[in-house]
Amino acid sequence: MKKGRVTLKDIASKLKLAPSTVSRALNNHPAIGEDTKKAIKKLAEELDYQPNPMALGLLQKKSNTIGVIVPEITSHFFSAIITGIQDVIGPSEYNIMICLSNESYEEELTLVKKLSKMRVDGILVSPSSATKDFDHFRRLQNNDVPVVVFDRDCPGLEADKVLVDDYSGAYQAVEYLIRSGCTKIAHLGGPLNLSTTKHRLQGYLDALEKNKVPLRKDYIQHVKGFSHKDGIKPTKKLLELEDAPDAIFAINDNIAASAMHVAKKMGLAIPDDISIVGFDDEPHSLYFSPALSTVWQPVYSLGMLSARILLQRIKNTNSNEEFRMEVFKPELVVRASSREDSVGISD
Amino acid sequence: MKKGRVTLKDIASKLKLAPSTVSRALNNHPAIGEDTKKAIKKLAEELDYQPNPMALGLLQKKSNTIGVIVPEITSHFFSAIITGIQDVIGPSEYNIMICLSNESYEEELTLVKKLSKMRVDGILVSPSSATKDFDHFRRLQNNDVPVVVFDRDCPGLEADKVLVDDYSGAYQAVEYLIRSGCTKIAHLGGPLNLSTTKHRLQGYLDALEKNKVPLRKDYIQHVKGFSHKDGIKPTKKLLELEDAPDAIFAINDNIAASAMHVAKKMGLAIPDDISIVGFDDEPHSLYFSPALSTVWQPVYSLGMLSARILLQRIKNTNSNEEFRMEVFKPELVVRASSREDSVGISD
DNA sequence: TTGTAAGCGTTATCAA
DNA sequence: TTGATAACGCTTACAA
């Protein structure tokens, strides 16, 4: 065995042909004799020839790689989005480089630099909850690297965007709670500078106002992160209020889970004493006791569409098509952690 | 703005130097004048020069990329392992390419080919549950691509391995169930050709035998996949037996969750009528009602160690060091879904 | 139809 | 200390 992989030259010299001829044959170039073409393809097959992507990349000034930046992958939410992205990009000519910012602006910055250095052909990004400034993405765009933003918006950044109508999801959830007879509805909100957090909060506020439920500021608490433990303290604060809420709309299912946990520990019955609604519809939420009412988001489709848009954008890189803005509708899933809708029941 | 990125040549021509000189300056080669070096570094900084990894890769015949193949990432288990891998590889000179086999042998094969074509410098792999043959990994090794296997073993493949002592985890769990007074202990096992599945089954069998609990074959059911829905039917089969079990040891927390679900629906009290123990200690298992007893695995450390071993192996690529085999100890976490250990209580 | 040669960005070798 | 040149594997004018 000679060391290293089989190259065009190897095939060429074995067949006493020029490398360019071999290249043409393998790329189905028209100007080539049928016989030589066949012979070349046969030998290439036998030798298991695989074109060197680095040589190609150097030549074409592109890496055939797409970067994906997400805050984390331990939640079902982002991992399902990534699965959707993979399922679209996988069969294409592109490779995916997945990067985790760990909800840190600094790490996100480092990742963008790394991906830029790698000459990725485009990136898909959901910014960290600490990111307030989007110049690092603009720098990519200035280097002709298309950027597609998904789930978490980057306000002010001109780019393709695939988002979820968080406002609507929150509005649906809160309006449902009101209709079911809850009057003291609290909100466990997320980190404040996230677009998703803001929109869900606004949906909450508007649903209250529209239904003439007075707003109580002490019914709004913000969690510092999205994992279970981040929900404990804020929930306690709510439930220890003199006039404690009879419903909690939580920023996601993890937080809703810890809210249920705390409520149960305090001896409250769910949903009789307090209704709890989450967001995301993580698969295991169905298996909580009581099963968690939550807002479903089309995560897999979101990942797929984002990837498709990026691929298109890469293909038509210099056409000045307008940026797309796609917004998916989430849906309230009512389960057992919230009371039944009393409006539907005759009284 | 001239198009394309800044290259060595650009810097060289601006400074009226040869590209090789610029290269030496930027790589801190000793044979270079202090002044030229400074000037070059300054200009490189100003122009935001970033070496082209494809050119480097072509020259050095390596991609500076590590491939990671996992069956899926929507479970906390693999996503936490990946987080550990990222945290080790991220700060290194290497990039990571994460690939999902979706528990399919064919897709795994395709991914291996893809990574091989990319000239990855090494791969980390946890085989799909459908993989019985490991020749595709051997082919990589023959191409001098080191392979590190993690979590799921590839029996017969000579490679570095980072595993978990699944046997011990299962043994602990089942012995605990026996000590707590359960006598009819069932097992919801995983897909049969996975090493983890086999070892957990063996731990179950041995714990029964060692404690003189008679084995009943109809108490062993195998699930087809690892998600919640895969647990429903097998659980029903168990609970509909004439002499139904009073404990279930499930292959993972998802399956345990659906077992709890089914049991509750059938009117059984947990753990009074039936104890249930899972495997993995997914974060939300703490929030089930009752909180799920399970076997914790050091997932994050497992990811980190696997990555470290691969980096070392890549560094000393031609040293014929023996393959390493690291085995982590899992730990039983007793919560409320299983009865208390009656041995500790005086009678 | 096939071959020759240049070039993508970088580094290593050799010469100056 | 610096420069010229070749090479990594491939494609593409251009020439034959």
XYZ file of C-alpha atoms (C1' of nucleotides) in Angstrom:
726
model
C 0.000 0.000 0.000
C 1.354 3.423 -0.806
C 0.549 5.872 1.894
C -2.066 8.602 1.648
C -5.298 8.520 -0.291
C -5.789 7.843 -3.956
C -5.562 11.000 -6.036
C -6.458 11.978 -9.548
C -2.817 11.706 -10.475
C -2.652 8.129 -9.282
C -5.500 7.184 -11.531
C -4.059 9.207 -14.394
C -0.633 7.611 -14.216
C -2.053 4.101 -13.928
C -4.062 4.737 -17.061
C -1.330 6.797 -18.748
C -3.630 9.746 -19.055
C -3.467 13.344 -17.933
C -5.030 14.275 -14.610
C -7.303 16.719 -16.367
C -8.738 13.925 -18.470
C -9.482 11.937 -15.381
C -11.090 14.963 -13.767
C -13.299 15.458 -16.789
C -14.365 11.854 -16.878
C -15.304 11.844 -13.229
C -17.244 15.078 -13.570
C -19.115 13.877 -16.638
C -17.647 16.552 -18.803
C -19.073 16.201 -22.348
C -15.800 16.357 -24.262
C -14.514 12.932 -23.474
C -14.444 9.546 -25.187
C -16.886 6.980 -23.949
C -14.234 4.311 -23.575
C -11.758 6.375 -21.611
C -14.578 7.609 -19.451
C -15.666 4.101 -18.640
C -12.154 2.920 -17.936
C -11.518 5.855 -15.650
C -14.763 5.434 -13.737
C -14.085 1.772 -13.305
C -10.629 2.277 -11.898
C -11.785 5.128 -9.670
C -14.406 2.818 -8.253
C -11.911 0.032 -7.700
C -9.445 2.300 -5.996
C -12.210 3.901 -3.947
C -11.174 7.316 -5.124
C -12.615 10.156 -3.101
C -12.011 13.733 -4.226
C -10.133 15.798 -1.723
C -12.559 18.417 -0.414
C -9.737 20.651 0.767
C -8.305 20.909 -2.731
C -11.754 21.704 -4.032
C -12.379 24.182 -1.291
C -9.158 25.951 -1.970
C -9.951 26.194 -5.624
C -13.549 27.261 -5.281
C -13.004 29.422 -2.230
C -15.732 27.680 -0.348
C -15.748 25.034 2.334
C -19.021 23.270 1.587
C -19.736 23.627 5.250
C -22.580 25.273 7.064
C -22.204 26.517 10.614
C -24.974 26.173 13.175
C -24.843 28.132 16.408
C -27.262 27.263 19.183
C -27.225 28.192 22.874
C -27.352 24.552 23.990
C -28.518 21.130 22.884
C -29.518 19.455 26.123
C -33.108 20.584 25.780
C -35.364 18.758 23.411
C -36.213 22.055 21.796
C -32.850 22.783 20.205
C -31.895 19.195 19.622
C -35.089 18.651 17.647
C -34.414 21.771 15.601
C -30.939 20.465 14.874
C -32.355 17.134 13.850
C -34.539 18.988 11.344
C -31.531 20.910 10.064
C -29.513 17.716 9.699
C -32.270 16.011 7.780
C -32.229 18.771 5.196
C -28.509 19.438 4.975
C -27.402 15.837 5.336
C -28.473 14.715 1.858
C -27.097 17.891 0.293
C -23.498 18.514 -0.660
C -22.928 20.451 2.533
C -21.530 19.489 5.894
C -22.772 20.880 9.149
C -20.712 22.244 11.956
C -22.736 22.502 15.137
C -21.501 24.916 17.786
C -22.786 25.646 21.293
C -22.625 29.133 22.708
C -23.712 27.987 26.161
C -25.894 31.107 26.368
C -22.740 33.220 26.462
C -22.124 36.237 24.254
C -18.366 35.811 24.453
C -18.496 32.191 23.369
C -20.837 33.123 20.563
C -18.336 35.712 19.391
C -15.542 33.145 19.456
C -17.645 30.696 17.507
C -18.483 33.234 14.832
C -14.787 33.977 14.422
C -13.994 30.297 14.221
C -16.655 29.684 11.600
C -15.587 32.736 9.652
C -11.996 31.521 9.688
C -13.210 28.183 8.394
C -14.867 29.900 5.445
C -18.262 28.393 6.120
C -20.663 29.018 3.276
C -23.469 30.138 5.531
C -24.651 30.023 9.095
C -27.823 29.232 10.992
C -28.017 30.941 14.332
C -30.155 31.255 17.391
C -28.441 33.864 19.533
C -27.511 33.373 23.166
C -29.692 34.935 25.825
C -26.796 37.256 26.656
C -26.447 38.628 23.137
C -27.687 42.175 22.710
C -25.552 43.268 19.825
C -25.451 41.602 16.427
C -22.445 43.178 14.743
C -20.624 39.867 14.693
C -23.344 38.519 12.415
C -23.173 41.636 10.256
C -19.457 41.089 9.823
C -20.197 37.638 8.465
C -22.721 39.079 6.056
C -20.156 41.620 4.895
C -17.915 38.689 4.070
C -20.719 37.322 1.902
C -21.638 34.632 4.385
C -25.432 34.430 4.482
C -26.996 34.281 7.923
C -30.340 32.740 8.786
C -31.734 33.503 12.229
C -34.094 30.996 13.785
C -36.371 30.906 16.829
C -34.735 33.772 18.706
C -34.872 36.969 16.723
C -32.033 39.455 16.329
C -33.936 42.728 16.207
C -32.420 45.168 13.781
C -30.419 42.545 11.919
C -31.377 42.247 8.283
C -31.350 38.568 7.506
C -33.587 35.653 6.681
C -35.566 34.734 9.746
C -37.575 31.713 10.774
C -39.450 32.431 13.952
C -42.330 31.265 16.060
C -45.250 33.491 16.943
C -44.488 33.470 20.636
C -46.937 36.264 21.226
C -49.767 34.159 19.912
C -48.697 31.109 21.904
C -48.658 33.073 25.127
C -51.906 34.804 24.308
C -53.639 31.487 23.644
C -52.345 30.032 26.886
C -53.309 32.950 29.075
C -56.681 33.450 27.457
C -57.376 29.785 28.047
C -56.483 30.147 31.710
C -58.866 33.082 31.986
C -61.681 31.228 30.279
C -61.132 28.276 32.608
C -61.933 30.540 35.513
C -58.508 31.568 36.778
C -58.369 35.180 37.851
C -54.968 35.494 39.424
C -52.607 34.513 36.653
C -48.885 34.793 37.198
C -46.084 34.613 34.657
C -42.666 33.067 35.070
C -40.827 34.875 32.298
C -37.422 34.207 30.774
C -34.227 36.261 30.560
C -35.358 39.702 29.550
C -33.474 40.545 26.414
C -34.589 37.509 24.455
C -37.134 38.214 21.755
C -39.049 35.071 22.657
C -39.275 36.148 26.284
C -40.466 39.606 25.341
C -43.118 38.383 22.965
C -44.455 35.821 25.403
C -44.618 38.465 28.087
C -46.479 40.779 25.728
C -48.920 38.002 24.847
C -49.529 37.485 28.541
C -50.071 41.186 29.158
C -52.389 41.648 26.207
C -54.470 38.592 27.026
C -55.013 39.960 30.519
C -55.894 43.418 29.287
C -58.167 42.256 26.518
C -60.082 40.169 29.014
C -60.110 42.908 31.616
C -58.101 40.974 34.127
C -56.184 43.484 36.217
C -52.415 43.258 35.914
C -50.415 42.683 39.077
C -46.744 43.397 38.721
C -45.826 41.091 41.569
C -47.305 38.249 39.547
C -44.469 38.548 37.048
C -41.162 36.923 37.897
C -38.208 36.360 35.603
C -36.020 33.277 35.706
C -32.290 33.507 35.113
C -31.982 30.432 32.934
C -34.078 27.746 31.349
C -33.318 24.712 33.469
C -35.434 23.282 36.242
C -33.451 24.716 39.096
C -33.924 28.232 37.766
C -37.636 27.946 38.382
C -37.608 27.058 42.062
C -36.985 30.423 43.693
C -39.198 32.535 41.451
C -42.050 30.088 41.950
C -41.648 30.247 45.704
C -41.795 33.996 45.524
C -45.083 33.792 43.683
C -46.662 31.200 45.917
C -45.619 32.928 49.100
C -47.408 36.118 48.139
C -50.270 37.014 50.430
C -52.700 36.783 47.598
C -51.093 33.907 45.756
C -51.900 33.263 42.077
C -54.293 30.546 40.982
C -52.446 29.993 37.708
C -48.907 30.157 36.393
C -47.925 30.547 32.781
C -44.268 29.503 32.589
C -41.708 30.402 29.941
C -40.998 26.745 29.200
C -41.726 23.219 30.317
C -38.683 22.923 32.550
C -39.740 25.922 34.546
C -43.330 24.694 34.573
C -42.060 21.387 35.957
C -40.297 23.048 38.832
C -43.352 25.223 39.446
C -45.481 22.063 39.726
C -42.887 20.592 42.018
C -42.867 23.580 44.329
C -46.650 23.902 44.311
C -47.121 20.252 45.228
C -44.576 20.523 48.002
C -46.548 23.413 49.414
C -49.610 21.218 49.449
C -51.399 22.764 46.529
C -53.507 20.619 44.241
C -52.965 20.933 40.508
C -55.107 22.119 38.806
C -57.705 22.595 41.555
C -55.703 25.090 43.565
C -53.450 26.241 40.817
C -53.262 25.747 37.053
C -49.881 25.486 35.400
C -49.079 25.907 31.721
C -45.667 25.552 30.098
C -44.188 26.232 26.692
C -42.371 23.926 24.219
C -44.248 20.661 24.660
C -41.188 18.616 25.500
C -42.007 14.942 24.958
C -41.831 14.008 28.624
C -44.276 16.744 29.632
C -47.031 14.357 28.710
C -45.803 12.031 31.436
C -45.816 14.486 34.287
C -48.526 14.132 36.926
C -50.705 15.803 36.107
C -49.764 15.863 32.440
C -48.557 19.352 31.612
C -50.622 21.754 29.560
C -48.221 23.548 27.289
C -47.694 25.344 24.001
C -46.458 23.187 21.174
C -43.987 24.547 18.665
C -43.198 22.982 15.294
C -39.537 22.547 16.139
C -38.631 19.994 13.540
C -40.243 21.976 10.721
C -38.591 25.082 12.006
C -35.189 23.440 11.685
C -35.944 22.105 8.246
C -37.267 25.363 6.867
C -34.331 27.344 8.242
C -31.935 24.961 6.563
C -33.812 25.087 3.263
C -33.808 28.848 3.238
C -30.097 28.928 3.910
C -29.378 26.481 1.103
C -31.401 28.607 -1.304
C -29.670 31.740 -0.167
C -26.280 30.128 -0.701
C -27.260 28.979 -4.159
C -28.470 32.416 -5.258
C -25.808 34.194 -3.337
C -25.562 37.291 -5.467
C -29.203 37.688 -6.411
C -30.565 40.494 -4.307
C -33.693 38.685 -3.263
C -35.427 40.214 -0.287
C -34.928 38.610 3.084
C -37.575 36.141 4.072
C -39.403 36.192 7.336
C -41.297 33.029 8.169
C -43.364 32.762 11.307
C -44.716 29.455 12.558
C -47.882 29.293 14.613
C -47.609 27.481 17.927
C -50.566 25.661 19.400
C -51.884 25.352 22.905
C -52.085 21.750 24.099
C -54.458 21.435 27.004
C -53.757 18.580 29.370
C -54.401 17.960 33.019
C -52.308 20.617 34.739
C -54.884 23.293 33.990
C -58.596 23.405 34.708
C -61.116 22.641 32.040
C -62.485 25.452 29.978
C -65.601 26.466 31.920
C -67.051 28.442 29.036
C -67.779 25.308 27.101
C -69.639 23.781 30.019
C -73.267 24.790 30.520
C -74.040 26.328 33.898
C -13.075 46.486 -0.932
C -11.415 43.840 -3.016
C -13.270 40.617 -2.972
C -12.213 37.493 -1.130
C -10.325 37.268 2.100
C -6.934 38.685 2.911
C -4.135 36.277 2.012
C -0.471 36.008 2.774
C 0.271 37.371 -0.652
C -1.786 40.469 0.000
C 0.221 41.209 3.090
C 3.464 40.361 1.314
C 2.809 42.644 -1.626
C 1.702 45.517 0.595
C 4.939 45.196 2.512
C 7.038 44.354 -0.558
C 8.113 41.095 0.978
C 7.933 37.496 -0.128
C 4.959 35.395 1.019
C 7.329 32.982 2.678
C 8.697 35.762 4.843
C 5.232 36.724 5.937
C 4.452 33.111 6.700
C 7.537 32.824 8.869
C 6.747 35.995 10.757
C 3.228 34.893 11.514
C 4.399 31.478 12.652
C 7.100 32.893 14.886
C 9.822 31.229 12.923
C 13.202 32.096 14.522
C 14.991 33.208 11.364
C 13.381 36.577 10.919
C 14.196 40.175 11.734
C 12.443 41.694 14.677
C 11.350 44.756 12.756
C 9.915 42.933 9.758
C 8.186 40.577 12.102
C 6.547 43.407 13.977
C 5.498 45.182 10.818
C 4.004 42.024 9.390
C 2.118 41.175 12.547
C 0.778 44.678 12.766
C -0.526 44.678 9.227
C -1.955 41.176 9.594
C -3.843 42.368 12.623
C -5.137 45.446 10.843
C -6.270 43.490 7.836
C -7.794 40.814 10.056
C -5.807 38.153 8.284
C -7.025 34.618 8.911
C -5.043 31.704 7.523
C -6.994 29.610 5.075
C -7.567 26.220 6.709
C -8.189 24.564 3.377
C -4.775 25.530 2.074
C -3.256 24.244 5.282
C -5.280 21.103 5.132
C -4.229 20.419 1.601
C -0.588 20.837 2.467
C -0.630 18.870 5.700
C -3.072 16.244 4.502
C -5.272 16.757 7.496
C -8.520 18.600 8.045
C -8.198 19.601 11.690
C -11.650 18.203 12.084
C -12.981 15.501 14.349
C -16.103 13.569 13.465
C -18.651 12.563 16.070
C -21.280 9.954 15.268
C -24.183 9.481 17.658
C -27.505 7.719 17.171
C -29.525 10.807 18.117
C -29.329 13.979 20.150
C -32.859 14.511 21.347
C -32.241 12.615 24.549
C -30.405 14.341 27.319
C -27.995 11.433 27.425
C -26.269 12.009 24.101
C -26.650 15.749 24.094
C -24.865 15.929 27.438
C -22.082 13.696 26.140
C -21.724 15.978 23.148
C -21.589 18.984 25.404
C -18.679 17.317 27.195
C -16.947 16.599 23.905
C -17.428 20.178 22.763
C -15.992 21.545 25.952
C -12.778 19.601 25.389
C -12.408 19.977 21.630
C -13.684 23.552 21.427
C -10.595 25.161 22.935
C -8.275 22.919 20.914
C -7.201 23.497 17.347
C -9.818 21.036 16.119
C -13.321 21.476 14.816
C -16.109 19.051 15.492
C -18.499 17.617 12.992
C -21.496 16.067 14.704
C -23.440 13.470 12.750
C -26.647 11.610 13.607
C -27.117 8.032 12.509
C -30.765 7.965 13.638
C -30.153 4.437 14.944
C -29.711 3.248 11.379
C -26.816 1.120 10.179
C -27.126 2.432 6.633
C -27.023 6.040 7.718
C -24.050 5.276 9.925
C -22.259 3.773 6.938
C -22.999 6.868 4.864
C -21.720 9.100 7.635
C -18.496 7.167 7.970
C -17.929 7.510 4.241
C -18.685 11.197 4.401
C -16.279 11.750 7.267
C -13.648 9.639 5.588
C -14.013 11.674 2.416
C -13.595 14.803 4.501
C -10.289 13.486 5.813
C -11.278 13.892 9.450
C -8.370 13.421 11.788
C -10.247 11.114 14.105
C -13.716 10.043 15.060
C -15.736 9.522 18.199
C -18.526 7.051 17.768
C -21.409 5.453 19.569
C -22.819 2.909 17.137
C -26.467 2.711 16.147
C -28.633 0.044 17.705
C -28.856 -1.596 14.291
C -25.102 -1.935 13.839
C -23.767 -5.459 14.181
C -20.700 -5.236 12.020
C -17.851 -2.813 12.545
C -15.846 -3.106 9.348
C -16.627 0.467 8.409
C -14.770 1.580 11.494
C -11.894 -0.749 10.704
C -11.628 0.805 7.265
C -11.203 4.175 8.920
C -8.491 2.791 11.147
C -6.740 1.349 8.106
C -6.695 4.845 6.706
C -4.915 5.962 9.875
C -8.006 7.634 11.288
C -8.125 6.857 15.006
C -11.492 5.753 16.346
C -12.697 6.147 19.917
C -15.832 4.233 20.866
C -17.981 5.591 23.669
C -20.934 4.348 25.706
C -22.023 1.622 23.297
C -19.283 -0.921 22.773
C -18.280 -2.431 19.441
C -17.311 -5.948 20.493
C -14.345 -7.239 18.585
C -13.232 -3.832 17.389
C -9.797 -2.888 18.623
C -9.976 0.753 19.538
C -9.904 3.117 22.477
C -13.105 2.734 24.426
C -14.865 4.787 27.052
C -17.748 2.871 28.484
C -20.085 2.710 31.433
C -20.380 -0.328 33.650
C -23.955 -1.036 32.671
C -23.812 -4.411 34.324
C -23.079 -2.836 37.661
C -25.781 -0.206 37.240
C -28.398 -2.827 36.493
C -27.159 -5.087 39.275
C -27.387 -2.260 41.807
C -30.888 -1.375 40.702
C -32.255 -4.888 40.773
C -30.568 -5.819 44.015
C -32.077 -2.717 45.542
C -35.518 -3.744 44.360
C -35.043 -7.156 45.914
C -33.879 -5.709 49.207
C -36.882 -3.410 49.241
C -39.131 -6.449 49.257
C -40.064 -6.828 45.619
C -40.175 -10.447 44.503
C -41.616 -10.248 41.021
C -39.198 -8.053 39.183
C -39.638 -7.485 35.474
C -37.227 -5.988 32.991
C -38.018 -3.755 30.045
C -34.868 -4.303 27.998
C -33.568 -2.428 24.974
C -32.842 -3.483 21.412
C -30.977 -6.735 21.724
C -27.716 -6.279 19.912
C -26.609 -3.232 21.857
C -23.819 -3.873 24.330
C -25.486 -1.650 26.882
C -28.711 -3.598 26.596
C -26.928 -6.909 26.964
C -24.952 -5.855 29.983
C -27.956 -4.416 31.743
C -29.869 -7.589 31.076
C -26.994 -9.634 32.463
C -26.873 -7.440 35.559
C -30.576 -8.030 36.025
C -30.215 -11.776 35.602
C -27.254 -12.068 37.932
C -28.827 -9.948 40.634
C -31.851 -12.229 40.578
C -29.771 -15.370 40.665
C -27.396 -14.176 43.337
C -30.359 -13.347 45.528
C -32.159 -16.553 44.725
C -35.080 -14.853 43.077
C -36.454 -17.220 40.466
C -36.223 -15.980 36.906
C -39.404 -15.734 34.889
C -38.888 -15.369 31.181
C -42.233 -13.682 30.681
C -41.006 -10.896 32.945
C -38.517 -9.840 30.298
C -39.751 -7.667 27.459
C -37.672 -5.830 24.894
C -38.573 -2.411 23.528
C -37.922 -1.523 19.903
C -36.639 1.980 20.513
C -35.789 4.328 23.330
C -38.605 6.827 23.204
C -41.667 6.955 25.400
C -44.041 5.418 22.927
C -41.862 2.333 22.612
C -42.527 1.509 26.240
C -46.316 1.435 26.196
C -47.007 -1.942 24.631
C -44.312 -3.956 26.409
C -45.426 -2.518 29.731
C -49.014 -3.478 29.048
C -47.883 -6.994 28.260
C -46.166 -7.187 31.622
C -48.981 -5.734 33.644
C -51.605 -7.849 31.980
C -49.863 -11.047 32.998
C -51.845 -13.195 35.363
C -49.182 -12.909 37.969
C -48.137 -9.342 37.241
C -44.759 -8.038 38.444
C -44.391 -5.849 41.502
C -41.368 -4.050 40.084
C -40.043 -2.969 36.704
C -36.459 -2.189 35.903
C -36.537 -0.232 32.646
C -33.752 0.243 30.112
C -33.979 4.019 30.377
C -35.946 6.858 31.896
C -38.181 7.358 28.886
C -39.348 3.785 29.027
C -39.681 4.022 32.795
C -41.871 7.088 32.301
C -44.225 5.280 29.989
C -44.249 2.308 32.360
C -45.330 4.638 35.175
C -47.929 6.115 32.894
C -49.395 2.754 31.970
C -49.296 1.498 35.543
C -51.125 4.547 36.840
C -53.733 4.273 34.129
C -54.349 0.716 35.230
C -54.978 1.972 38.720
C -51.744 0.802 40.261
C -50.094 2.834 42.996
C -46.398 3.585 42.630
C -44.453 2.339 44.514
C -46.997 0.557 46.732
C -48.309 -1.748 44.043
C -45.335 -1.571 41.752
C -41.837 -0.129 41.952
C -40.291 1.391 38.871
C -36.621 2.127 38.246
C -35.128 3.728 35.155
C -31.673 4.308 33.759
C -29.873 7.554 32.745
C -31.133 10.008 35.343
C -32.473 12.482 32.847
C -32.910 15.842 34.571
C -36.683 15.844 34.403
C -36.963 12.407 36.020
C -36.685 14.177 39.343
C -39.919 15.971 38.556
C -42.060 12.986 37.765
C -44.696 11.965 40.295
C -43.464 10.036 42.028
C -39.906 11.134 41.350
C -38.213 8.400 39.367
C -35.600 6.129 40.916
C -32.929 5.641 38.293
C -29.295 4.919 37.552
C -27.119 7.937 37.085
C -24.320 7.909 34.519
C -21.470 10.408 34.369
C -22.393 11.544 30.875
C -20.535 14.809 30.784
C -17.295 13.234 32.035
C -17.747 10.420 29.576
C -17.857 12.906 26.725
C -14.875 14.818 28.004
C -12.711 11.757 28.547
C -13.546 10.313 25.130
C -12.535 13.561 23.496
C -9.307 13.794 25.494
C -8.323 10.279 24.568
C -8.955 10.964 20.903
C -6.869 14.133 20.985
C -3.994 12.231 22.553
C -4.312 9.444 20.039
C -4.199 11.936 17.186
C -1.159 13.607 18.632
C 0.785 10.368 19.021
C -0.611 8.892 15.907
C 2.222 6.593 15.020
C 3.238 5.533 18.504
C 1.927 2.055 19.030
C 0.473 2.704 22.431
C -2.008 0.113 23.584
C -5.676 0.910 23.266
C -7.253 2.299 26.377
C -10.403 0.994 27.928
C -12.008 3.261 30.491
C -15.110 2.222 32.353
C -17.168 4.663 34.394
C -19.206 3.516 37.372
C -22.869 4.448 37.325
C -24.763 5.040 40.540
C -28.230 4.116 41.663
C -30.305 7.128 42.678
C -33.203 6.093 44.861
C -36.239 8.334 44.736
C -39.935 7.847 45.275
C -40.906 5.480 42.463
C -39.482 2.508 44.333
C -40.168 1.262 47.843
C -37.797 1.986 50.669
C -35.064 -0.472 51.424
C -36.683 -2.717 53.994
C -33.395 -4.206 55.119
C -32.426 -0.971 56.803
C -35.700 -0.898 58.719
C -35.975 -3.036 61.837
C -38.721 -5.593 61.775
C -10.759 13.940 -27.671
C -6.737 14.651 -24.901
C -2.738 17.149 -22.838
C -0.403 21.302 -20.805
C -0.131 24.784 -17.582
C -1.644 27.945 -14.252
C -3.602 28.818 -9.999
C -6.257 28.400 -5.335
C -3.139 29.780 -0.096
C 0.161 27.939 2.495
C 4.724 25.996 4.076
C 9.272 23.798 3.512
C 13.505 23.537 1.162
C 17.098 25.514 -0.791
C 19.674 29.293 -2.426
C 21.169 34.014 -2.025
C 17.583 37.477 7.279
C 15.048 37.078 3.102
C 13.499 35.300 -1.497
C 12.387 31.906 -5.116
C 10.424 27.597 -5.989
C 7.953 23.453 -5.493
C 4.382 20.979 -3.675
C -0.387 19.607 -1.635
C -5.070 17.824 -5.222
C -7.990 19.667 -8.145
C -10.269 22.357 -12.151
C -10.224 25.032 -16.219
C -8.625 27.749 -20.073
C -6.024 27.036 -23.815
C -3.320 24.421 -26.989
C -2.611 20.404 -29.689
